[in-house]
Short mmCIF file of C-alpha atoms and ligand atoms in Angstrom, two decimals:
data_model
loop_
_atom_site.label_atom_id
_atom_site.label_comp_id
_atom_site.label_asym_id
_atom_site.label_seq_id
_atom_site.Cartn_x
_atom_site.Cartn_y
_atom_site.Cartn_z
CA UNK T 154 27.16 -20.43 49.07
CA UNK T 155 28.52 -18.18 46.35
CA UNK T 156 25.79 -16.32 44.26
CA UNK T 157 28.18 -16.63 41.13
CA UNK T 158 26.58 -20.06 39.20
CA UNK T 159 22.89 -18.63 40.06
CA UNK T 160 23.53 -15.28 38.63
CA UNK T 161 25.13 -16.78 35.21
CA UNK T 162 21.66 -18.35 35.05
CA UNK T 163 19.74 -14.79 34.83
CA UNK T 164 19.11 -13.97 31.38
CA UNK T 165 18.26 -10.07 30.80
CA UNK T 166 15.36 -9.94 28.32
CA UNK T 167 15.37 -6.61 26.73
CA UNK T 168 11.43 -5.03 26.65
CA UNK T 169 10.62 -5.34 22.69
CA UNK T 170 8.34 -2.18 23.29
CA UNK T 171 11.42 0.00 24.49
CA UNK T 172 13.86 -1.06 22.17
CA UNK T 173 11.26 -0.51 19.12
CA UNK T 174 10.71 3.21 20.84
CA UNK T 175 14.18 3.71 21.06
CA UNK T 176 14.79 2.73 17.41
CA UNK T 177 12.14 5.03 16.25
CA UNK T 178 13.34 7.63 17.88
CA UNK T 179 16.71 6.91 16.22
CA UNK T 180 15.17 6.77 12.82
CA UNK T 181 13.14 10.06 13.54
CA UNK T 182 16.17 11.93 14.33
CA UNK T 183 17.98 11.21 10.66
CA UNK T 184 14.48 11.89 8.77
CA UNK T 185 14.04 15.12 10.56
CA UNK T 186 18.06 16.18 9.95
CA UNK T 187 17.37 14.71 5.96
CA UNK T 188 14.27 16.83 5.61
CA UNK T 189 15.94 20.23 5.68
CA UNK T 190 18.49 19.19 3.16
CA UNK T 191 17.81 18.57 -0.66
CA UNK T 192 17.04 15.13 -1.06
CA UNK T 193 18.27 13.01 -3.37
CA UNK T 194 15.29 11.02 -4.66
CA UNK T 195 15.23 8.10 -6.97
CA UNK T 196 12.48 5.82 -8.41
CA UNK T 197 12.57 2.25 -7.58
CA UNK T 198 12.09 0.52 -10.80
CA UNK T 199 8.22 1.51 -10.56
CA UNK T 200 7.08 5.12 -11.64
CA UNK T 201 6.36 7.40 -8.40
CA UNK T 202 8.00 4.37 -6.17
CA UNK T 203 10.51 6.78 -4.32
CA UNK T 204 13.19 6.05 -2.22
CA UNK T 205 15.74 9.10 -1.01
CA UNK T 206 18.86 8.74 0.92
CA UNK T 207 16.90 9.44 4.19
CA UNK T 208 15.08 5.87 3.66
CA UNK T 209 18.31 4.30 4.08
CA UNK T 210 20.09 6.14 6.91
CA UNK T 211 17.16 6.20 8.74
CA UNK T 212 16.66 1.85 8.24
CA UNK T 213 20.71 1.68 9.40
CA UNK T 214 19.84 3.92 12.27
CA UNK T 215 17.00 1.70 13.16
CA UNK T 216 18.40 -1.61 12.60
CA UNK T 217 21.44 -1.02 14.50
CA UNK T 218 19.22 -0.37 17.92
CA UNK T 219 17.24 -3.59 17.04
CA UNK T 220 20.31 -5.91 16.60
CA UNK T 221 22.31 -4.57 19.52
CA UNK T 222 19.34 -5.44 21.55
CA UNK T 223 18.10 -8.70 19.86
CA UNK T 224 20.98 -10.42 18.11
CA UNK T 225 19.12 -13.38 17.11
CA UNK T 226 15.79 -12.10 15.67
CA UNK T 227 15.24 -11.98 12.37
CA UNK T 228 14.72 -8.60 10.32
CA UNK T 229 12.74 -7.82 7.67
CA UNK T 230 13.10 -4.25 6.48
CA UNK T 231 12.09 -2.36 3.38
CA UNK T 232 15.12 -1.27 2.01
CA UNK T 233 17.69 -3.99 3.04
CA UNK T 234 14.97 -6.87 2.73
CA UNK T 235 14.95 -10.35 4.70
CA UNK T 236 17.89 -11.31 7.24
CA UNK T 237 17.42 -14.65 9.16
CA UNK T 238 18.05 -14.81 12.61
CA UNK T 239 18.51 -17.86 15.08
CA UNK T 240 15.14 -17.23 17.31
CA UNK T 241 11.76 -17.23 16.50
CA UNK T 242 11.55 -13.26 17.10
CA UNK T 243 11.23 -11.14 13.79
CA UNK T 244 11.42 -7.08 13.30
CA UNK T 245 9.20 -5.90 10.65
CA UNK T 246 10.70 -2.58 9.66
CA UNK T 247 9.74 0.52 7.28
CA UNK T 248 11.96 3.32 7.85
CA UNK T 249 9.97 5.73 6.24
CA UNK T 250 6.35 5.10 5.47
CA UNK T 251 5.23 7.89 3.16
CA UNK T 252 8.28 8.63 1.18
CA UNK T 253 6.37 10.88 -1.09
CA UNK T 254 4.77 12.93 1.22
CA UNK T 255 8.16 13.12 3.06
CA UNK T 256 10.14 14.26 -0.20
CA UNK T 257 7.23 17.01 -0.98
CA UNK T 258 7.19 18.55 2.76
CA UNK T 259 4.03 16.89 3.58
CA UNK T 260 3.99 16.04 7.07
CA UNK T 261 2.19 12.44 7.25
CA UNK T 262 5.10 10.13 7.10
CA UNK T 263 6.18 7.85 9.99
CA UNK T 264 8.36 4.91 10.91
CA UNK T 265 7.09 1.99 11.64
CA UNK T 266 8.11 -0.75 13.65
CA UNK T 267 6.66 -4.21 14.39
CA UNK T 268 7.95 -6.91 16.65
CA UNK T 269 6.86 -10.61 16.25
CA UNK T 270 7.18 -13.97 18.25
CA UNK T 271 6.44 -17.20 16.90
CA UNK T 272 4.49 -15.19 14.03
CA UNK T 273 2.41 -13.36 16.66
CA UNK T 274 2.83 -9.54 16.77
CA UNK T 275 3.86 -8.78 20.38
CA UNK T 276 4.77 -4.92 19.89
CA UNK T 277 4.64 -2.21 17.25
CA UNK T 278 5.36 1.67 17.35
CA UNK T 279 4.07 3.95 14.34
CA UNK T 280 6.18 7.35 14.84
CA UNK T 281 5.14 10.80 12.93
CA UNK T 282 8.32 12.90 14.03
CA UNK T 283 6.84 16.01 12.18
CA UNK T 284 2.98 15.45 13.52
CA UNK T 285 4.76 15.11 17.30
CA UNK T 286 2.71 11.82 17.46
CA UNK T 287 4.04 8.35 18.58
CA UNK T 288 1.44 5.53 18.45
CA UNK T 289 2.80 2.26 20.32
CA UNK T 290 0.88 -1.33 21.10
CA UNK T 291 1.54 -4.09 23.03
CA UNK T 292 -0.08 -7.43 22.57
CA UNK T 293 -2.80 -7.71 25.45
CA UNK T 294 -1.65 -4.32 26.90
CA UNK T 295 -3.55 -1.84 24.64
CA UNK T 296 -2.66 0.80 22.33
CA UNK T 297 -1.37 4.65 23.31
CA UNK T 298 -0.63 7.75 21.85
CA UNK T 299 2.26 9.87 23.14
CA UNK T 300 1.27 7.80 26.76
CA UNK T 301 -2.24 8.29 26.43
CA UNK T 302 -4.35 5.30 25.94
CA UNK T 303 -6.42 4.90 22.59
CA UNK T 304 -9.56 3.45 21.27
CA UNK T 305 -11.17 3.08 17.78
CA UNK T 306 -14.36 5.07 17.15
CA UNK T 307 -17.92 4.24 17.78
CA UNK T 308 -19.52 5.00 14.72
CA UNK T 309 -22.04 2.26 13.75
CA UNK T 310 -22.76 2.69 9.99
CA UNK T 311 -20.61 3.46 6.84
CA UNK T 312 -22.74 6.75 6.12
CA UNK T 313 -21.63 8.00 9.48
CA UNK T 314 -17.90 7.03 8.74
CA UNK T 315 -15.22 8.99 7.43
CA UNK T 316 -12.53 6.51 5.79
CA UNK T 317 -9.17 6.37 4.14
CA UNK T 318 -7.33 3.78 1.79
CA UNK T 319 -4.14 4.33 -0.44
CA UNK T 320 -2.98 3.03 -4.06
CA UNK T 321 -0.49 1.30 -5.21
CA UNK T 322 1.95 3.55 -7.02
CA UNK T 323 1.87 1.55 -10.51
CA UNK T 324 -1.62 0.20 -10.51
CA UNK T 325 -4.38 3.17 -9.57
CA UNK T 326 -7.00 1.35 -11.59
CA UNK T 327 -7.49 -1.76 -9.14
CA UNK T 328 -8.39 0.32 -6.45
CA UNK T 329 -10.51 3.11 -8.53
CA UNK T 330 -13.80 1.19 -8.08
CA UNK T 331 -13.71 0.52 -4.45
CA UNK T 332 -12.73 4.36 -3.94
CA UNK T 333 -15.63 5.26 -6.06
CA UNK T 334 -18.06 2.68 -4.26
CA UNK T 335 -16.80 3.70 -0.85
CA UNK T 336 -17.00 7.51 -1.72
CA UNK T 337 -20.67 7.11 -2.54
CA UNK T 338 -21.65 5.30 1.02
CA UNK T 339 -19.09 7.08 3.47
CA UNK T 340 -19.22 10.73 4.91
CA UNK T 341 -15.61 10.88 3.17
CA UNK T 342 -12.91 9.07 1.74
CA UNK T 343 -9.35 10.36 2.17
CA UNK T 344 -5.85 8.88 0.77
CA UNK T 345 -3.32 10.37 3.03
CA UNK T 346 -0.24 8.78 1.81
CA UNK T 347 1.31 6.67 4.85
CA UNK T 348 -0.90 3.13 5.44
CA UNK T 349 1.17 2.64 8.75
CA UNK T 350 -0.13 6.05 9.71
CA UNK T 351 -3.50 5.43 8.37
CA UNK T 352 -3.69 2.21 10.36
CA UNK T 353 -2.40 4.56 13.46
CA UNK T 354 -5.29 6.98 12.76
CA UNK T 355 -7.94 4.58 12.35
CA UNK T 356 -6.96 2.91 16.35
CA UNK T 357 -7.47 6.58 17.43
CA UNK T 358 -10.36 7.03 15.48
CA UNK T 359 -9.86 9.67 13.42
CA UNK T 360 -10.35 7.32 10.68
CA UNK T 361 -13.40 4.60 10.94
CA UNK T 362 -12.04 2.37 8.71
CA UNK T 363 -9.14 1.70 5.94
CA UNK T 364 -8.47 -0.75 3.26
CA UNK T 365 -5.73 -0.95 0.65
CA UNK T 366 -4.31 -3.51 -1.83
CA UNK T 367 -0.69 -4.54 -2.43
CA UNK T 368 0.73 -3.63 0.68
CA UNK T 369 3.71 -5.28 2.45
CA UNK T 370 4.51 -6.53 5.65
CA UNK T 371 6.28 -3.73 6.85
CA UNK T 372 3.40 -1.23 5.85
CA UNK T 373 0.75 -2.89 8.17
CA UNK T 374 2.54 -5.09 10.95
CA UNK T 375 2.72 -2.40 13.57
CA UNK T 376 -0.48 -0.39 12.65
CA UNK T 377 -2.38 -3.99 12.50
CA UNK T 378 -1.51 -4.67 16.17
CA UNK T 379 -2.37 -0.80 17.06
CA UNK T 380 -5.84 -1.43 15.28
CA UNK T 381 -6.59 -4.57 17.36
CA UNK T 382 -5.19 -3.29 20.71
CA UNK T 383 -7.46 -0.21 20.21
CA UNK T 384 -10.42 -2.50 19.67
CA UNK T 385 -10.63 -2.46 16.51
CA UNK T 386 -10.88 -5.34 13.68
CA UNK T 387 -8.34 -6.43 10.60
CA UNK T 388 -8.88 -8.75 8.20
CA UNK T 389 -8.36 -8.76 4.65
CA UNK T 390 -10.53 -6.86 2.08
CA UNK T 391 -12.38 -9.91 1.37
CA UNK T 392 -12.75 -10.71 4.99
CA UNK T 393 -10.36 -13.65 5.02
CA UNK T 394 -7.53 -14.03 7.74
CA UNK T 395 -5.11 -10.85 8.31
CA UNK T 396 -1.57 -11.81 7.95
CA UNK T 397 1.08 -9.48 7.82
CA UNK T 398 2.10 -10.82 4.28
CA UNK T 399 -1.40 -10.92 3.12
CA UNK T 400 -1.18 -7.78 0.90
CA UNK T 401 -4.84 -6.55 0.97
CA UNK T 402 -5.73 -5.31 4.65
CA UNK T 403 -9.29 -3.77 5.70
CA UNK T 404 -9.17 -2.53 9.47
CA UNK T 405 -12.00 -0.71 10.92
CA UNK T 406 -13.39 0.09 14.22
CA UNK T 407 -15.40 -3.11 14.18
CA UNK T 408 -18.61 -2.24 14.31
CA UNK T 409 -18.34 -0.93 10.47
CA UNK T 410 -16.44 -4.28 9.28
CA UNK T 411 -18.87 -6.08 7.80
CA UNK T 412 -21.01 -3.34 6.20
CA UNK T 413 -17.57 -2.20 4.79
CA UNK T 414 -16.95 -5.06 3.60
CA UNK T 415 -19.96 -5.21 1.74
CA UNK T 416 -19.28 -2.31 0.24
CA UNK T 417 -15.85 -3.15 -1.07
CA UNK T 418 -17.24 -6.88 -2.46
C1 IPD V 577 3.65 3.35 0.86
C2 IPD V 577 2.47 4.08 1.54
C3 IPD V 577 1.53 4.56 0.69
C4 IPD V 577 0.65 3.27 0.29
C5 IPD V 577 1.76 2.63 -0.81
C6 IPD V 577 2.92 2.33 -0.18
P1 IPD V 577 6.48 3.82 1.61
O1 IPD V 577 4.81 3.11 1.17
O2 IPD V 577 2.38 3.58 2.42
O3 IPD V 577 0.34 4.95 1.92
O4 IPD V 577 -0.36 3.62 -0.61
O5 IPD V 577 1.52 1.36 -1.59
O6 IPD V 577 4.09 1.74 -0.83
O7 IPD V 577 6.34 3.44 -0.14
O8 IPD V 577 5.84 5.16 1.39
O9 IPD V 577 7.15 3.03 2.42
CA1 CA V 578 5.70 1.64 2.90
CA1 CA V 579 9.03 2.87 3.30
#
């Protein structure tokens, strides 16, 4: 019997994490190449909300890889916006998270790529090329940094914690009070300038908690999966259900989550 009719039925599904890693490497090559050139920096409408030619070129390189492997998936990418797909799959992409850091030569910036199926986060990559660190997670399979498994910290009290937060470029006042409250209670509060990397650092135990308001799906999608797969907890700051479009996020090692939510209440 000929195998041809049977073989026609075999559909090869690419692995989303492998594709996300490949796309992140392509984007990283673009960012590193542009980092050595004078940057064309523009403000995106709001004061201090920067975009560079590197953001756009990185996004183009990333989307080329994702679209070639998953032609039917929808895409939500920071610079080009939403593109519908014909399946229940979606890529969520920030081609450069931490643009202001990047523009100043501060190495805490990254590429963030997440893959959703039927609204569930399935795979996520946060790659910080200038730090030589690639964080990756797959639903149900844990989180890794450069191929080594990672876990959230084991700190039990906010008083022993190092926290991180971020500020909306056009609304510093909104988070100022919370920054003050947390600073009084925690050992330290940092503001590193890349929400996706802040979440990756929470996933690997460098930060014990992170919160921010006014974020977008591309800032939080991959990092949310990293924190969960590393054993942490993610909600909104008001403890409501975490969704990629929730805008506010509170991520922690789980142990200090309720106490931190009280501090920020
Ligand atoms: C920004 C960074 C920053 C956060 C801002 C974001 P961008 O993303 O994640 O840490 O505080 O709210 O907009 O603009 O560098 O991709
Ligand atoms: Ca971002
Ligand atoms: Ca960005």
